[in-house]
Short mmCIF file of C-alpha atoms and ligand atoms in Angstrom, two decimals:
data_model
loop_
_atom_site.label_atom_id
_atom_site.label_comp_id
_atom_site.label_asym_id
_atom_site.label_seq_id
_atom_site.Cartn_x
_atom_site.Cartn_y
_atom_site.Cartn_z
CA UNK W 1 3.04 27.87 6.83
CA UNK W 2 1.06 25.66 4.53
CA UNK W 3 -1.11 23.04 6.08
CA UNK W 4 -0.18 19.41 5.52
CA UNK W 5 -2.95 17.25 4.15
CA UNK W 6 -3.04 13.75 5.40
CA UNK W 7 -4.26 10.38 4.16
CA UNK W 8 -5.84 8.09 6.71
CA UNK W 9 -4.61 4.49 7.00
CA UNK W 10 -8.06 3.40 8.09
CA UNK W 11 -6.56 2.33 11.44
CA UNK W 12 -7.36 4.89 14.10
CA UNK W 13 -4.41 4.28 16.37
CA UNK W 14 -1.93 4.33 13.44
CA UNK W 15 -3.39 7.60 12.28
CA UNK W 16 -2.72 9.01 15.75
CA UNK W 17 0.86 7.68 15.62
CA UNK W 18 1.27 9.55 12.34
CA UNK W 19 -0.25 12.80 13.57
CA UNK W 20 -3.39 12.17 11.57
CA UNK W 21 -2.12 10.06 8.67
CA UNK W 22 0.43 9.87 5.90
CA UNK W 23 1.21 13.28 4.44
CA UNK W 24 -0.38 13.60 0.99
CA UNK W 25 2.07 12.74 -1.75
CA UNK W 26 4.22 10.55 0.46
CA UNK W 27 5.20 7.02 -0.46
CA UNK W 28 4.63 4.75 2.47
CA UNK W 29 6.42 1.35 2.48
CA UNK W 30 4.93 -1.37 4.73
CA UNK W 31 7.51 -4.18 5.34
CA UNK W 32 7.30 -7.40 7.29
CA UNK W 33 7.31 -11.14 7.05
CA UNK W 34 4.40 -13.10 5.52
CA UNK W 35 1.27 -13.13 7.67
CA UNK W 36 2.08 -10.08 9.71
CA UNK W 37 -0.78 -8.08 8.31
CA UNK W 38 0.54 -5.99 5.44
CA UNK W 39 -2.30 -6.81 2.99
CA UNK W 40 -4.93 -6.19 5.66
CA UNK W 41 -3.47 -2.79 6.40
CA UNK W 42 -3.37 -2.03 2.63
CA UNK W 43 -7.05 -2.95 2.37
CA UNK W 44 -8.02 -0.88 5.31
CA UNK W 45 -6.20 2.17 3.91
CA UNK W 46 -7.96 1.67 0.52
CA UNK W 47 -11.36 1.32 2.27
CA UNK W 48 -10.86 4.47 4.34
CA UNK W 49 -10.19 6.64 1.32
CA UNK W 50 -12.39 5.32 -1.42
CA UNK W 51 -15.25 7.72 -0.62
CA UNK W 52 -12.94 10.74 -0.79
CA UNK W 53 -10.64 10.06 -3.74
CA UNK W 54 -9.96 7.58 -6.58
CA UNK W 55 -8.07 4.58 -5.42
CA UNK W 56 -5.97 2.18 -7.58
CA UNK W 57 -5.25 -1.07 -5.85
CA UNK W 58 -2.56 -3.20 -7.48
CA UNK W 59 -2.68 -6.76 -6.20
CA UNK W 60 0.25 -8.86 -7.38
CA UNK W 61 -0.37 -11.85 -5.05
CA UNK W 62 -4.14 -12.30 -4.92
CA UNK W 63 -6.98 -12.09 -7.34
CA UNK W 64 -9.58 -9.25 -7.59
CA UNK W 65 -12.21 -11.45 -5.99
CA UNK W 66 -10.00 -12.23 -3.03
CA UNK W 67 -9.20 -8.57 -2.31
CA UNK W 68 -12.97 -7.82 -2.15
CA UNK W 69 -13.69 -10.87 -0.03
CA UNK W 70 -10.81 -10.22 2.41
CA UNK W 71 -12.04 -6.66 2.80
CA UNK W 72 -15.52 -7.83 3.68
CA UNK W 73 -14.08 -10.05 6.47
CA UNK W 74 -12.96 -6.74 8.09
CA UNK W 75 -16.24 -4.89 7.52
CA UNK W 76 -14.90 -2.97 4.57
CA UNK W 77 -17.27 -2.78 1.63
CA UNK W 78 -15.39 -2.82 -1.59
CA UNK W 79 -18.18 -4.38 -3.60
CA UNK W 80 -18.30 -1.31 -5.92
CA UNK W 81 -14.76 -1.98 -7.02
CA UNK W 82 -14.11 -3.04 -10.62
CA UNK W 83 -11.26 -5.09 -11.94
CA UNK W 84 -9.19 -3.40 -14.63
CA UNK W 85 -9.06 -6.76 -16.51
CA UNK W 86 -12.90 -6.71 -16.67
CA UNK W 87 -12.95 -3.12 -17.94
CA UNK W 88 -10.35 -3.92 -20.65
CA UNK W 89 -12.20 -7.05 -21.68
CA UNK W 90 -15.46 -4.99 -22.02
CA UNK W 91 -17.16 -6.97 -19.22
CA UNK W 92 -17.76 -3.81 -17.27
CA UNK W 93 -18.93 -0.69 -19.13
CA UNK W 94 -19.92 2.62 -17.75
CA UNK W 95 -17.64 2.54 -14.72
CA UNK W 96 -19.01 4.51 -11.79
CA UNK W 97 -16.61 3.49 -9.10
CA UNK W 98 -13.79 5.19 -7.19
CA UNK W 99 -11.77 1.94 -6.90
CA UNK W 100 -10.02 0.06 -9.65
CA UNK W 101 -8.25 -3.14 -8.71
CA UNK W 102 -5.39 -4.21 -10.92
CA UNK W 103 -5.03 -7.86 -10.36
CA UNK W 104 -2.05 -9.14 -12.30
CA UNK W 105 -3.46 -12.60 -12.60
CA UNK W 106 -6.62 -11.29 -14.27
CA UNK W 107 -4.53 -8.93 -16.36
CA UNK W 108 -2.23 -11.65 -17.73
CA UNK W 109 -4.23 -11.97 -20.93
CA UNK W 110 -4.52 -8.29 -21.66
CA UNK W 111 -1.03 -7.20 -20.87
CA UNK W 112 0.28 -7.40 -24.43
CA UNK W 113 -2.44 -5.06 -25.65
CA UNK W 114 -1.69 -2.71 -22.73
CA UNK W 115 1.90 -2.53 -23.68
CA UNK W 116 1.17 -1.97 -27.30
CA UNK W 117 -1.19 0.87 -26.42
CA UNK W 118 1.54 2.39 -24.28
CA UNK W 119 4.04 2.25 -27.12
CA UNK W 120 6.21 -0.16 -25.19
CA UNK W 121 6.38 -2.81 -27.88
CA UNK W 122 8.45 -2.23 -30.99
CA UNK W 123 8.70 -4.42 -34.06
CA UNK W 124 6.69 -7.16 -32.42
CA UNK W 125 9.27 -7.63 -29.73
CA UNK W 126 7.77 -7.24 -26.30
CA UNK W 127 10.18 -5.60 -23.93
CA UNK W 128 8.31 -7.13 -20.99
CA UNK W 129 8.18 -10.87 -20.91
CA UNK W 130 5.99 -11.28 -17.94
CA UNK W 131 2.72 -9.72 -16.82
CA UNK W 132 4.48 -9.05 -13.51
CA UNK W 133 6.91 -6.56 -15.01
CA UNK W 134 6.99 -2.98 -13.82
CA UNK W 135 6.18 -1.76 -17.33
CA UNK W 136 2.91 -3.68 -17.25
CA UNK W 137 2.12 -2.35 -13.79
CA UNK W 138 2.84 1.19 -14.91
CA UNK W 139 0.79 0.89 -18.06
CA UNK W 140 -2.07 -0.63 -16.03
CA UNK W 141 -1.95 2.16 -13.47
CA UNK W 142 -2.11 4.79 -16.24
CA UNK W 143 -5.08 2.95 -17.73
CA UNK W 144 -6.80 2.87 -14.27
CA UNK W 145 -6.19 6.68 -14.01
CA UNK W 146 -8.06 7.00 -17.26
CA UNK W 147 -10.92 4.85 -16.04
CA UNK W 148 -11.15 6.89 -12.85
CA UNK W 149 -10.92 10.28 -14.55
CA UNK W 150 -7.72 11.19 -12.66
CA UNK W 151 -6.40 13.25 -15.58
CA UNK W 152 -9.31 15.72 -15.16
CA UNK W 153 -8.63 18.88 -13.23
CA UNK W 154 -5.14 19.06 -14.73
CA UNK W 155 -3.92 16.01 -12.86
CA UNK W 156 -4.20 17.71 -9.51
CA UNK W 157 -6.89 15.51 -8.22
CA UNK W 158 -5.82 13.45 -5.15
CA UNK W 159 -5.24 9.75 -5.82
CA UNK W 160 -4.28 6.83 -3.64
CA UNK W 161 -2.29 4.04 -5.24
CA UNK W 162 -1.84 0.89 -3.23
CA UNK W 163 0.65 -1.80 -4.42
CA UNK W 164 0.43 -5.13 -2.59
CA UNK W 165 3.07 -6.28 -2.98
CA UNK W 166 6.19 -5.17 -4.81
CA UNK W 167 8.21 -8.37 -4.41
CA UNK W 168 6.89 -10.41 -7.37
CA UNK W 169 7.92 -7.63 -9.72
CA UNK W 170 11.57 -8.47 -9.28
CA UNK W 171 11.13 -12.16 -8.47
CA UNK W 172 12.85 -12.89 -11.81
CA UNK W 173 15.70 -10.55 -11.20
CA UNK W 174 16.31 -9.68 -7.53
CA UNK W 175 19.39 -7.64 -8.35
CA UNK W 176 17.19 -5.31 -10.38
CA UNK W 177 14.99 -4.32 -7.48
CA UNK W 178 16.47 -0.93 -6.92
CA UNK W 179 16.39 -0.01 -10.51
CA UNK W 180 12.79 -1.29 -10.89
CA UNK W 181 11.57 0.73 -7.92
CA UNK W 182 13.43 3.85 -9.02
CA UNK W 183 11.65 3.60 -12.32
CA UNK W 184 8.33 3.18 -10.50
CA UNK W 185 8.97 6.27 -8.47
CA UNK W 186 10.14 8.28 -11.47
CA UNK W 187 7.04 7.42 -13.57
CA UNK W 188 4.41 7.59 -10.82
CA UNK W 189 5.60 10.49 -8.72
CA UNK W 190 3.15 13.45 -8.46
CA UNK W 191 2.42 15.66 -5.47
CA UNK W 192 -1.25 14.58 -5.64
CA UNK W 193 -0.57 10.84 -5.67
CA UNK W 194 -0.04 9.07 -2.32
CA UNK W 195 1.42 5.60 -2.58
CA UNK W 196 1.16 2.79 -0.08
CA UNK W 197 3.28 -0.19 -1.03
CA UNK W 198 4.02 -3.42 0.75
CA UNK W 199 7.09 -5.53 0.60
CA UNK W 200 8.10 -8.81 2.14
CA UNK W 201 10.94 -9.09 4.61
CA UNK W 202 12.78 -12.41 5.12
CA UNK W 203 13.58 -12.76 8.83
CA UNK W 204 15.99 -15.64 8.12
CA UNK W 205 18.41 -13.53 6.06
CA UNK W 206 17.39 -10.15 7.46
CA UNK W 207 16.95 -8.94 3.96
CA UNK W 208 13.98 -7.65 1.99
CA UNK W 209 13.60 -9.85 -1.01
CA UNK W 210 15.71 -8.31 -3.71
CA UNK W 211 16.70 -5.60 -1.25
CA UNK W 212 13.56 -3.70 -1.54
CA UNK W 213 12.19 -0.26 -1.76
CA UNK W 214 13.43 1.62 1.23
CA UNK W 215 15.30 4.04 -0.92
CA UNK W 216 12.15 5.29 -2.65
CA UNK W 217 10.01 5.42 0.57
CA UNK W 218 9.18 8.66 2.37
CA UNK W 219 7.74 6.70 5.27
CA UNK W 220 8.35 3.18 6.50
CA UNK W 221 6.16 0.98 8.76
CA UNK W 222 7.96 -2.14 9.80
CA UNK W 223 5.88 -5.01 11.11
CA UNK W 224 7.23 -8.22 12.75
CA UNK W 225 6.43 -11.26 14.88
CA UNK W 226 8.02 -12.00 18.24
CA UNK W 227 9.79 -15.31 18.04
CA UNK W 228 6.93 -17.83 17.91
CA UNK W 229 9.08 -20.67 19.23
CA UNK W 230 9.66 -18.94 22.53
CA UNK W 231 6.33 -17.11 22.91
CA UNK W 232 4.25 -20.03 21.60
CA UNK W 233 1.63 -17.61 20.39
CA UNK W 234 1.46 -14.96 17.75
CA UNK W 235 2.57 -11.52 18.91
CA UNK W 236 2.72 -8.86 16.31
CA UNK W 237 4.51 -5.57 16.61
CA UNK W 238 5.03 -2.58 14.38
CA UNK W 239 7.09 0.61 14.46
CA UNK W 240 7.12 3.72 12.30
CA UNK W 241 10.78 3.68 11.24
CA UNK W 242 10.63 6.81 9.11
CA UNK W 243 8.09 9.43 8.11
CA UNK W 244 9.06 12.55 6.14
CA UNK W 245 7.24 15.86 6.65
CA UNK W 246 5.64 14.82 9.95
CA UNK W 247 6.34 13.98 13.51
CA UNK W 248 5.48 10.39 14.48
CA UNK W 249 5.30 8.10 17.45
CA UNK W 250 8.72 6.53 18.01
CA UNK W 251 7.91 3.47 20.02
CA UNK W 252 6.89 0.00 18.89
CA UNK W 253 3.13 -0.79 19.07
CA UNK W 254 1.77 -4.24 19.69
CA UNK W 255 -1.37 -5.20 17.72
CA UNK W 256 -3.50 -8.12 16.76
CA UNK W 257 -5.68 -8.84 13.75
CA UNK W 258 -9.40 -9.34 14.65
CA UNK W 259 -12.25 -10.39 12.30
CA UNK W 260 -14.42 -7.51 11.54
CA UNK W 261 -11.94 -4.95 12.83
CA UNK W 262 -8.52 -5.50 11.23
CA UNK W 263 -5.43 -4.21 13.03
CA UNK W 264 -6.32 -3.68 16.73
CA UNK W 265 -3.94 -2.03 19.15
CA UNK W 266 -2.88 -3.92 22.28
CA UNK W 267 -0.20 -1.74 23.70
CA UNK W 268 0.28 1.04 24.48
CA UNK W 269 -3.35 1.93 25.12
CA UNK W 270 -5.23 3.94 22.50
CA UNK W 271 -5.73 6.64 25.18
CA UNK W 272 -1.97 6.97 25.50
CA UNK W 273 -1.60 7.37 21.68
CA UNK W 274 -4.46 9.90 21.55
CA UNK W 275 -2.76 11.91 24.36
CA UNK W 276 0.52 11.81 22.46
CA UNK W 277 -1.22 13.02 19.33
CA UNK W 278 -3.11 15.80 21.13
CA UNK W 279 0.01 16.91 22.97
CA UNK W 280 2.01 17.05 19.78
CA UNK W 281 -0.66 18.74 17.65
CA UNK W 282 -0.65 21.69 20.13
CA UNK W 283 3.13 21.78 20.02
CA UNK W 284 3.28 22.10 16.20
CA UNK W 285 0.50 24.64 15.48
CA UNK W 286 2.44 25.87 12.41
CA UNK W 287 2.00 22.46 10.82
CA UNK W 288 -1.62 21.62 11.53
N1 ADP O 301 -10.77 -12.94 8.82
C1 ADP O 301 -9.71 -12.92 9.62
N2 ADP O 301 -9.85 -12.76 10.99
C2 ADP O 301 -8.78 -12.70 11.78
N3 ADP O 301 -7.56 -12.77 11.41
C3 ADP O 301 -7.33 -12.93 10.07
C4 ADP O 301 -8.43 -12.99 9.15
N4 ADP O 301 -7.84 -13.09 7.91
C5 ADP O 301 -6.56 -13.13 8.10
N5 ADP O 301 -6.19 -13.06 9.44
C6 ADP O 301 -4.83 -13.02 9.94
O1 ADP O 301 -4.09 -12.18 9.18
C7 ADP O 301 -2.93 -12.87 8.64
C8 ADP O 301 -2.65 -12.50 7.21
O2 ADP O 301 -2.56 -11.15 7.08
P1 ADP O 301 -2.03 -10.53 5.71
O3 ADP O 301 -2.40 -9.07 5.72
O4 ADP O 301 -2.53 -11.31 4.57
O5 ADP O 301 -0.49 -10.75 5.90
P2 ADP O 301 0.72 -10.32 4.90
O6 ADP O 301 0.09 -9.50 3.71
O7 ADP O 301 1.60 -9.50 5.78
O8 ADP O 301 1.40 -11.57 4.46
C9 ADP O 301 -3.33 -14.31 8.76
O9 ADP O 301 -2.16 -15.11 8.95
C10 ADP O 301 -4.16 -14.36 10.00
O10 ADP O 301 -3.43 -14.43 11.17
MG1 MG O 302 0.06 -9.98 1.73
#
């Protein structure tokens, strides 16, 4: 049986809960309400893999500078990262990094050129009216692949694509969410490309904004707060709701966010998760 390669999430206990990480080529969706820690998890995952493979980090809600600064608050050094907008504007030449950040604020000015280069504009009529459109994101990701030399080795080189978050891409047309995310999957899918994407979840309506991306996700981590009005403190939980091609821990895990460390497990104990992982690795020798 072929061995499954795994991509670390940069959070040791979550890696245990996923039998070592997300199977390579999977699309992991991280959902939860604002403030629950989706972006921090996305940054930890990027930081954990940047030495091993090219990473494309699409930030639709914060600027390039904020991604790097937020990472440094959790002891993750992303100072080698370059912004795609800076590369396109010629402000960065001779790129020697493994991490390209696509910050859609920074990209706003260049997006027309990007679309033209990708043949997405005909007769002067731009199909995409906003830099937040999926076409712009896809064109930018393809440009980032070029910058990172992903096409070399026949496109078999491992890549991690992080998209934080998806929601703004259908803010103008929530009913289009499913179609937009299908298109994303169609265009971006490759066995060598692992995708981590975040999406907001509105607890008030119980709906992901625009009814989300669950249908294109191979794995789903759902994060939530306990009701703050009754607990009078922040209590965060997460659960792995789904994971293709792998066994996974089935109970909710309580965590906190700590400066310098990121997502920290509170319950169960990390020893319990390690034991669970070791017990299950032995049981599935064909897989590991
Ligand atoms: N430097 C820090 N130290 C400790 N906790 C932090 C730090 N920065 C942010 N947080 C916590 O993380 C939360 C934001 O996490 P974030 O990943 O941005 O949430 P989301 O992306 O799900 O909206 C903040 O509300 C705060 O509680
Ligand atoms: Mg966020």
